[in-house]
Short mmCIF file of C-alpha atoms in Angstrom, two decimals:
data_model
loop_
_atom_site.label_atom_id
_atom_site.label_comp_id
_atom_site.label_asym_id
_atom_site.label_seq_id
_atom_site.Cartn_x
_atom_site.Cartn_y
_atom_site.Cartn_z
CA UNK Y 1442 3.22 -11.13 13.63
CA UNK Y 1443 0.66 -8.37 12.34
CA UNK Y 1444 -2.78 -8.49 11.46
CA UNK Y 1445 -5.11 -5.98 9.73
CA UNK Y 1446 -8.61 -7.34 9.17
CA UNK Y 1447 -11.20 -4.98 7.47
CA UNK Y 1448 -14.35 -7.33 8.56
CA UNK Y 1449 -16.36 -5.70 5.84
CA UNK Y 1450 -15.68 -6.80 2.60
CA UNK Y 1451 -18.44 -4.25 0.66
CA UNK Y 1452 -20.33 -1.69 1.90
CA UNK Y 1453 -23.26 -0.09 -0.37
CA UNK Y 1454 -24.72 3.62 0.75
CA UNK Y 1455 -26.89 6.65 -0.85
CA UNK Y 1456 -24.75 9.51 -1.26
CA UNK Y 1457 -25.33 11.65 1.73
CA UNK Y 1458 -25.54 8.85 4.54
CA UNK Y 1459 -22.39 8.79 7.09
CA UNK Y 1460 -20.38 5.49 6.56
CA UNK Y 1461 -17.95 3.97 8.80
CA UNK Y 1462 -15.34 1.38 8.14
CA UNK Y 1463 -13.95 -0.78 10.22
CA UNK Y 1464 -10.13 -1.62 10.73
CA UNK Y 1465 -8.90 -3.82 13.56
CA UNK Y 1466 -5.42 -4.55 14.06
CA UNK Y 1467 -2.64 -7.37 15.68
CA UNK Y 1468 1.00 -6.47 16.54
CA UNK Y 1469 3.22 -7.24 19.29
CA UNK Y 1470 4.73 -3.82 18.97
CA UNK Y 1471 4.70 -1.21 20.84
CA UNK Y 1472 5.48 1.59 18.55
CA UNK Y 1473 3.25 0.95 15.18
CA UNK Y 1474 1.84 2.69 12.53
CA UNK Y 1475 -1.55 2.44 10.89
CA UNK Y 1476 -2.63 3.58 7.70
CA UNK Y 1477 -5.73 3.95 5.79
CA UNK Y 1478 -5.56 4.33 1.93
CA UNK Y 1479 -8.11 4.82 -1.07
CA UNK Y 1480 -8.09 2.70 -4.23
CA UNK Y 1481 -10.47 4.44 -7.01
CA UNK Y 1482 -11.37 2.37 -9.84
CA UNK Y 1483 -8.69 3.65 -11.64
CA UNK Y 1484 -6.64 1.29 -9.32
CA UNK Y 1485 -4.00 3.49 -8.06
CA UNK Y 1486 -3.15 3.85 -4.16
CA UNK Y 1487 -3.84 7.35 -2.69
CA UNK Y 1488 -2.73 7.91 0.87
CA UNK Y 1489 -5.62 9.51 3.61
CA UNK Y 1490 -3.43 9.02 6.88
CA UNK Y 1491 -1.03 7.73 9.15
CA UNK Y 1492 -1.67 7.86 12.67
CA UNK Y 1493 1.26 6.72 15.28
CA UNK Y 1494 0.51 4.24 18.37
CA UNK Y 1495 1.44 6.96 20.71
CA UNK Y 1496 -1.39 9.44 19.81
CA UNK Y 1497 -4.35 8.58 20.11
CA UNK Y 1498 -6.39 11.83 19.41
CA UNK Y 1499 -8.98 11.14 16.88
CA UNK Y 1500 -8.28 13.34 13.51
CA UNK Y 1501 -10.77 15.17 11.04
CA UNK Y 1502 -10.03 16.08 7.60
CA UNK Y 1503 -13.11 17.55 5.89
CA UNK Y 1504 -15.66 14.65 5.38
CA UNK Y 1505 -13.23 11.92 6.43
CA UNK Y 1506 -12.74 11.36 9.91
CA UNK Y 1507 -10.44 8.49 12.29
CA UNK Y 1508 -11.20 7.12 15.41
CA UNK Y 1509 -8.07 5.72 17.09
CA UNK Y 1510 -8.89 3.16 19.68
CA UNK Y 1511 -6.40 0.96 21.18
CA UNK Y 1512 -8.12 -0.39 24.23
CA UNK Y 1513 -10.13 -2.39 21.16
CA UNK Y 1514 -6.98 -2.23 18.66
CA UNK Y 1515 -9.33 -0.43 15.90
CA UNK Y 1516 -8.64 2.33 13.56
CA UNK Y 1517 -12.08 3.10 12.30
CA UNK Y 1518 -12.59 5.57 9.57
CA UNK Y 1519 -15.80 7.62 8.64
CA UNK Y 1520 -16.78 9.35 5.98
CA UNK Y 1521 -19.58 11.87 6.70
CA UNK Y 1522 -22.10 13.23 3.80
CA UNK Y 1523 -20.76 10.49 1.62
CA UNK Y 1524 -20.45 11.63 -2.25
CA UNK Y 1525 -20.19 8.91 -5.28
CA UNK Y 1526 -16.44 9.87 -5.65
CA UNK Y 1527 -15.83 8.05 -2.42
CA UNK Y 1528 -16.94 5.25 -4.26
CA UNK Y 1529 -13.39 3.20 -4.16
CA UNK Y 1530 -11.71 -0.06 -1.83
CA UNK Y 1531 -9.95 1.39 1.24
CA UNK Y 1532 -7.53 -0.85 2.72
CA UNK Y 1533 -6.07 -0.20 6.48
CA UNK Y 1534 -2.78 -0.94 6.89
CA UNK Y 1535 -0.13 -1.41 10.17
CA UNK Y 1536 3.54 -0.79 10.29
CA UNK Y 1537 5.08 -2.08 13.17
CA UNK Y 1538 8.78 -1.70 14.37
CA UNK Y 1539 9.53 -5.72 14.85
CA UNK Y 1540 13.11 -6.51 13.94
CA UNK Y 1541 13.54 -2.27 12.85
CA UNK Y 1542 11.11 -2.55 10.20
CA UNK Y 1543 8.15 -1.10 8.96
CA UNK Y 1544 7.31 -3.11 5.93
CA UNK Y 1545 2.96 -2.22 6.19
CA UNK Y 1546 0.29 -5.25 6.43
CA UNK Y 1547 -2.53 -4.27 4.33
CA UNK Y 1548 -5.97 -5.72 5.16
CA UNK Y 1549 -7.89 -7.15 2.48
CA UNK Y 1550 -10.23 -4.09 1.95
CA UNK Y 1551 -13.48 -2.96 1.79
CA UNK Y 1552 -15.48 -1.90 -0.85
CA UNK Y 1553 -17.54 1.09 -0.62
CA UNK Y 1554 -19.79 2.08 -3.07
CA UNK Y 1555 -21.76 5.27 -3.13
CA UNK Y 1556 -24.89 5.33 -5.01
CA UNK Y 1557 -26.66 8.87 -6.00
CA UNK K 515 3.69 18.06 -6.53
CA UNK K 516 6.84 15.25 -7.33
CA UNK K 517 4.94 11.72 -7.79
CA UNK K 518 6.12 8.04 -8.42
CA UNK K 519 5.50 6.74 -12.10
CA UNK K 520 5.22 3.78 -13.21
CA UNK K 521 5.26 2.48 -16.69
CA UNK K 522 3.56 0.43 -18.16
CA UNK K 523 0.74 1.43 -17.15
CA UNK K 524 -0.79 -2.38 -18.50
CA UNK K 525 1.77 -4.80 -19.88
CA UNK K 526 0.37 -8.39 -21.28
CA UNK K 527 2.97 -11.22 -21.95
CA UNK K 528 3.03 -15.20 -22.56
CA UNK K 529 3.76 -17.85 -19.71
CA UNK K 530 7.38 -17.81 -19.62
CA UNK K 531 8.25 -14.71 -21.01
CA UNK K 532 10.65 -11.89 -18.42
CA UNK K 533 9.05 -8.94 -18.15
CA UNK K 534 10.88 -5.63 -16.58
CA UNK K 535 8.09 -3.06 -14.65
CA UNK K 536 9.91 0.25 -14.42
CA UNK K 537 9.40 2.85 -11.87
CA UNK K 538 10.74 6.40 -11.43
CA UNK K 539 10.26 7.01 -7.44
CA UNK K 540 10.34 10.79 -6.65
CA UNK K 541 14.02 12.40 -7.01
CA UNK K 542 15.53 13.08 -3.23
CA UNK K 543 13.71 9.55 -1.77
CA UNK K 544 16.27 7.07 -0.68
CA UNK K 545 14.16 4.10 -0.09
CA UNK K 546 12.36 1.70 -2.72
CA UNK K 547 9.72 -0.79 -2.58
CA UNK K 548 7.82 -2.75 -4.91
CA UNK K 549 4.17 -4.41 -3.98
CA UNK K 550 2.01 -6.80 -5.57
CA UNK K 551 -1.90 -6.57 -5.50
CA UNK K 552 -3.68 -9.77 -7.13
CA UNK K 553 -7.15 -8.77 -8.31
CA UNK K 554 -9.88 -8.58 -5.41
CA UNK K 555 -7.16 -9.08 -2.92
CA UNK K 556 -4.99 -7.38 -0.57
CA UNK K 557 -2.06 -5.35 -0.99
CA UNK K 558 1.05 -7.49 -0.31
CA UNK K 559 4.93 -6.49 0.09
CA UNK K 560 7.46 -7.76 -2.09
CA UNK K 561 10.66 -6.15 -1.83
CA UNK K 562 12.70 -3.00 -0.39
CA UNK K 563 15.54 -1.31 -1.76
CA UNK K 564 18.00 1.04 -0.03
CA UNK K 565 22.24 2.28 -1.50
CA UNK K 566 21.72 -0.38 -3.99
CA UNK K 567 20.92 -3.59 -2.10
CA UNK K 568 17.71 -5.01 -1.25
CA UNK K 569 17.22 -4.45 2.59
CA UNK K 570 14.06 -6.84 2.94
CA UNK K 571 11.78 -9.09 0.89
CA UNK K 572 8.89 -11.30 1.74
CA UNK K 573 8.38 -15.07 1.03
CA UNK K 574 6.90 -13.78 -2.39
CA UNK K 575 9.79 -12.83 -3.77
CA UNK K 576 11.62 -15.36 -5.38
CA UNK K 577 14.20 -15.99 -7.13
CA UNK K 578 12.57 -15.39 -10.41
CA UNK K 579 12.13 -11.65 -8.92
CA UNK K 580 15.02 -9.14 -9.31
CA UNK K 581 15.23 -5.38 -8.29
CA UNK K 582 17.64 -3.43 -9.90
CA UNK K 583 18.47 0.39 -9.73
CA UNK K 584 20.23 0.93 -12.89
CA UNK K 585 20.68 4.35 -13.01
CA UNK K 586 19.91 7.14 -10.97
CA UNK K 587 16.59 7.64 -11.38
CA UNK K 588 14.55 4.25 -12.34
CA UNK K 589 13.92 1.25 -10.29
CA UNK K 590 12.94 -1.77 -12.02
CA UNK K 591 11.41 -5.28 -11.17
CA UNK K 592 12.11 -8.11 -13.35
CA UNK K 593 10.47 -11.34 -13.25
CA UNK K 594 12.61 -13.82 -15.09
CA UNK K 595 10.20 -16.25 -16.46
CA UNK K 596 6.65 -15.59 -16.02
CA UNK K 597 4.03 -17.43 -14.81
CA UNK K 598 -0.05 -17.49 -14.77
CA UNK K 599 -0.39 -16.39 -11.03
CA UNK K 600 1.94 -13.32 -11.18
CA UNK K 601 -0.78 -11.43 -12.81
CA UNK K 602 -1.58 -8.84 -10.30
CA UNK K 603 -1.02 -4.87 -9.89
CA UNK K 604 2.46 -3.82 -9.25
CA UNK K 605 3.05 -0.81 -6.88
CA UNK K 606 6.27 0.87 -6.59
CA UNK K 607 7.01 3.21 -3.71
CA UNK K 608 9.75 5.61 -2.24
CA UNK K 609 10.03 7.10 0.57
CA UNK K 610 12.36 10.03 1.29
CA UNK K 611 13.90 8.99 5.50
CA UNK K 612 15.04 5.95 6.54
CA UNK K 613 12.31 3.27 7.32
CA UNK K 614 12.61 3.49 11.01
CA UNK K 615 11.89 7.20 11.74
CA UNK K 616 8.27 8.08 11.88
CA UNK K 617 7.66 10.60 9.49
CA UNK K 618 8.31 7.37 6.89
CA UNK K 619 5.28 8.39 4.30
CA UNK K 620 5.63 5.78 1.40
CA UNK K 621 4.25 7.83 -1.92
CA UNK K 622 3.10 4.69 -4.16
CA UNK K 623 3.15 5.16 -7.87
CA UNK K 624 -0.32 3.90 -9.94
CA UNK K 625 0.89 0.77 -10.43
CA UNK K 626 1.07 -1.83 -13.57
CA UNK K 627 -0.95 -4.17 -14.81
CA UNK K 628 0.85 -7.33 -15.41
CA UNK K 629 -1.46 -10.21 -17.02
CA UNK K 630 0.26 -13.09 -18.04
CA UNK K 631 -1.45 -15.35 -20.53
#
C-alpha cells in the first residue's frame, strides 16, 4: 500500500521568507515516482515535478527547489523568496509500480499562503 | 502548448439526476484518467482508460460511474444517478506512453465543478 502524508495542513508566510513543505512517503516498491503539484485558487492542477526513486540528486528550478531523501522517505519542497502567487495547496503525490501500475496517491495538501 | 479541457467548467444538478463531465485529453495521448477532489480534501483516483476499456478503477468507482470514449477525441464520465456526496472537482488526465514507462507525465485538465443539490 502507499502513503503520502503532507503533515502540514496550512502554512502562512510574508512574501520574501523561504518556505519548505514537507512530503513523506510509504510504498513497498522499489521503483516509484513522486510528484509535487500546485493548486491556485482557480482550482486547477499544475504539475512542478516528478522525481524517480533511482535519482536522488536534489533539483532547482528558479525559486522552487526538491530535496529527495530516501533514507527518511521525504520529498521536501522549498520555495525560496516566496511571492503571493505561490499562494495555492500543493499536494505530493507517489506512483509506485505494484501490480504494473502507477495510479498516483495524493496527500491531502498543504496550504500555503503568502501574505505581502 | 496542447492542454486537456474540460467542460463544464461548473455544472449544478438535483439528487438523482445523470450528469455527463466531458473531457478532450491532448490529441496523440493514449491513456485516460478521471479523478475526483472533494472540497478541502485530497486528490483521489477514479478510473483509467486505455484502446477503449477501462484498465483500472478504485473502490470509488461504482457502478453508477461510466467512462466512455465516444469518439475520437472526448472522454466522458457519467454518473447515472446523482447523489449529495459526489459533489467534488473532477480532473481528467492523459498521458501520451503507456503507464509503466517512466517518462509517464499525466497533463490534468482544470477540472469541473460538480455540486449536486
Amino acid at each position: 500500500a502507499q502513503k503520502v502524508t503532507q503533515a502540514q495542513t496550512e502554512i502562512s508566510v510574508v512574501e520574501k521568507e523561504d518556505v519548505t513543505l514537507d512530503c513523506v512517503y510509504e510504498t513497498r516498491d522499489t521503483t516509484y515516482y513522486l510528484f509535487w503539484y500546485k493548486q491556485p485558487p482557480s482550482g486547477e492542477l499544475v504539475f512542478l515535478i516528478r522525481r524517480n526513486s533511482f535519482d536522488e540528486q536534489n533539483e532547482i528550478s528558479g525559486r522552487y527547489s526538491w530535496n529527495f531523501q530516501k533514507s527518511t522517505s521525504s520529498f521536501n519542497f522549498t520555495i525560496t523568496a516566496s511571492q503571493v502567487v505561490d499562494s495555492a495547496v500543493y499536494f505530493c503525490a507517489l506512483s509506485g509500480s505494484s501490480g504494473g501500475s502507477y495510479i498516483p496517491t495524493f496527500g491531502r495538501g498543504t496550504s500555503l499562503i503568502v501574505h505581502p | 502548448e496542447p492542454e486537456v479541457t474540460q467542460t463544464p467548467s461548473h455544472q449544478v444538478t438535483q439528487m438523482g439526476q445523470e450528469v455527463i463531465l466531458r473531457c478532450v485529453p491532448i490529441s496523440n495521448h493514449l491513456y485516460f484518467y478521471w479523478y475526483r477532489q472533494i472540497l478541502g480534501q485530497k486528490v483521489e483516483f477514479l478510473v483509467s482508460f486505455y484502446n477503449n476499456e477501462i484498465s483500472e478503477k478504485s473502490e470509488i468507482f461504482d457502478d453508477q460511474f461510466s467512462v466512455e470514449r465516444p469518439d475520437g477525441s472526448n472522454f466522458t464520465l457519467k454518473i447515472r444517478s446523482t447523489k449529495l456526496e459526489d459533489s467534488a472537482m473532477y480532473f481528467c488526465a492523459s498521458s501520451e506512453l503507456l503507464r509503466t514507462t517512466i517518462n509517464n507525465e499525466q497533463f490534468f485538465g482544470p477540472g469541473t465543478r460538480l455540486t449536486v443539490l
